[in-house]
């Protein structure tokens, strides 16, 4: 430019075209990276879909004549098929009853809820199960036959229970980690909709659970028919069932 061999406009044009070419080359590089990730993800999805089914449902969901019930009869659950994460789980939930699962953090509440949802949504007589997974902590591994299951990920529980009950025609609703007072009001508002609810909450005992305002509200309006307490023990978990009092 100083010698007059090239004008300022030519330099600016060169820099502009060079930037355009460089951007295109970087885009091509990103495409190769995305293709590599896509191939790896597709292979992983194929492995998941080809995983043999290791959880089956029998006819234990069929209740007495004129109604249905949910029953877990000495159920064990393991993530790796070697060591049980949950052992000897037994409870019965009659039509219209609601179950609350209580325990400390890491006690196995979410694992039990996932097992309940999978069992109810599969088998010869699957139920339409809606899981309100507000925090995205309940991924489901679908193997074998399709699950009759909808998961509302990221929905506020107050909104999720309304959608599940009034829009999605749920036969069973499942919520993880309830406790907020506004959530309790939303759950109480759908109590008479006829849809059974299975929920979990943090507490070391029923007494501690009922000290929380929202859960005390649900207890007083008889939202739950039973409370299942889960405790982590060496080598597994233990649990106890407390009926509503």
Short mmCIF file of C-alpha atoms in Angstrom, two decimals, residues 30-134:
data_model
loop_
_atom_site.label_atom_id
_atom_site.label_comp_id
_atom_site.label_asym_id
_atom_site.label_seq_id
_atom_site.Cartn_x
_atom_site.Cartn_y
_atom_site.Cartn_z
CA UNK A 30 -16.68 -29.41 12.79
CA UNK A 31 -18.66 -31.66 10.45
CA UNK A 32 -16.00 -34.38 10.74
CA UNK A 33 -16.09 -34.08 14.54
CA UNK A 34 -19.90 -34.27 14.61
CA UNK A 35 -19.86 -37.27 12.26
CA UNK A 36 -17.40 -39.06 14.54
CA UNK A 37 -19.56 -38.38 17.60
CA UNK A 38 -22.68 -39.43 15.70
CA UNK A 39 -21.17 -42.79 14.68
CA UNK A 40 -20.08 -43.47 18.28
CA UNK A 41 -23.54 -42.52 19.61
CA UNK A 42 -25.29 -44.69 17.00
CA UNK A 43 -23.15 -47.66 17.99
CA UNK A 44 -24.01 -47.11 21.64
CA UNK A 45 -27.73 -46.84 20.87
CA UNK A 46 -27.50 -50.09 18.94
CA UNK A 47 -25.89 -51.78 21.95
CA UNK A 48 -28.69 -50.55 24.22
CA UNK A 49 -31.43 -51.70 21.85
CA UNK A 50 -29.78 -55.11 21.49
CA UNK A 51 -29.46 -55.60 25.26
CA UNK A 52 -31.56 -58.65 26.25
CA UNK A 53 -34.54 -58.01 28.49
CA UNK A 54 -33.91 -59.02 32.10
CA UNK A 55 -37.10 -57.68 33.71
CA UNK A 56 -40.42 -59.33 32.95
CA UNK A 57 -43.88 -58.83 34.40
CA UNK A 58 -46.34 -61.57 35.26
CA UNK A 59 -50.06 -61.52 35.98
CA UNK A 60 -49.66 -60.34 39.59
CA UNK A 61 -51.17 -56.97 38.70
CA UNK A 62 -54.62 -58.50 38.25
CA UNK A 63 -56.44 -57.93 41.54
CA UNK A 64 -59.59 -59.32 42.99
CA UNK A 65 -62.74 -59.35 40.95
CA UNK A 66 -64.07 -55.87 40.35
CA UNK A 67 -60.76 -54.06 40.78
CA UNK A 68 -57.00 -54.09 40.33
CA UNK A 69 -54.03 -53.80 42.62
CA UNK A 70 -50.28 -53.21 42.42
CA UNK A 71 -48.24 -55.81 44.26
CA UNK A 72 -44.50 -56.28 44.76
CA UNK A 73 -43.85 -59.75 46.21
CA UNK A 74 -40.24 -60.19 47.40
CA UNK A 75 -38.80 -58.21 44.48
CA UNK A 76 -35.03 -57.81 44.03
CA UNK A 77 -33.37 -55.30 41.70
CA UNK A 78 -29.78 -55.03 40.47
CA UNK A 79 -28.10 -52.64 38.02
CA UNK A 80 -25.29 -55.01 37.09
CA UNK A 81 -26.93 -58.39 37.68
CA UNK A 82 -24.29 -59.28 40.29
CA UNK A 83 -25.22 -57.46 43.50
CA UNK A 84 -28.76 -56.44 44.46
CA UNK A 85 -29.28 -52.70 44.89
CA UNK A 86 -32.71 -53.40 46.36
CA UNK A 87 -33.66 -56.66 48.08
CA UNK A 88 -36.88 -58.33 49.19
CA UNK A 89 -39.31 -55.46 48.42
CA UNK A 90 -42.93 -56.37 49.21
CA UNK A 91 -46.01 -54.17 49.33
CA UNK A 92 -49.57 -54.13 48.00
CA UNK A 93 -51.36 -51.06 46.67
CA UNK A 94 -55.09 -51.52 46.18
CA UNK A 95 -57.09 -49.57 43.64
CA UNK A 96 -57.42 -45.94 44.73
CA UNK A 97 -54.60 -46.12 47.29
CA UNK A 98 -51.49 -43.94 47.15
CA UNK A 99 -47.97 -44.89 48.26
CA UNK A 100 -45.23 -42.62 49.62
CA UNK A 101 -41.58 -43.78 49.63
CA UNK A 102 -39.36 -42.11 52.23
CA UNK A 103 -35.65 -42.35 52.94
CA UNK A 104 -32.43 -40.38 53.24
CA UNK A 105 -30.40 -39.15 50.27
CA UNK A 106 -28.90 -42.11 48.39
CA UNK A 107 -31.22 -44.54 50.15
CA UNK A 108 -32.62 -46.09 46.96
CA UNK A 109 -35.90 -44.18 46.56
CA UNK A 110 -35.37 -43.30 42.90
CA UNK A 111 -34.22 -46.85 42.11
CA UNK A 112 -37.40 -48.25 43.63
CA UNK A 113 -39.58 -45.72 41.78
CA UNK A 114 -37.91 -46.64 38.49
CA UNK A 115 -38.55 -50.32 39.13
CA UNK A 116 -42.20 -49.65 40.00
CA UNK A 117 -42.70 -47.58 36.84
CA UNK A 118 -41.05 -50.18 34.59
CA UNK A 119 -43.02 -53.07 36.07
CA UNK A 120 -46.36 -51.29 35.83
CA UNK A 121 -45.75 -50.09 32.26
CA UNK A 122 -44.80 -53.52 30.87
CA UNK A 123 -46.12 -57.06 30.77
CA UNK A 124 -49.38 -58.51 29.47
CA UNK A 125 -51.53 -55.88 31.19
CA UNK A 126 -49.48 -52.65 31.15
CA UNK A 127 -50.77 -49.52 32.85
CA UNK A 128 -50.48 -46.04 31.35
CA UNK A 129 -47.77 -44.65 33.61
CA UNK A 130 -46.74 -40.98 33.64
CA UNK A 131 -43.53 -40.04 35.45
CA UNK A 132 -43.07 -36.39 36.46
CA UNK A 133 -39.27 -36.17 36.41
CA UNK A 134 -38.67 -32.53 37.31
#
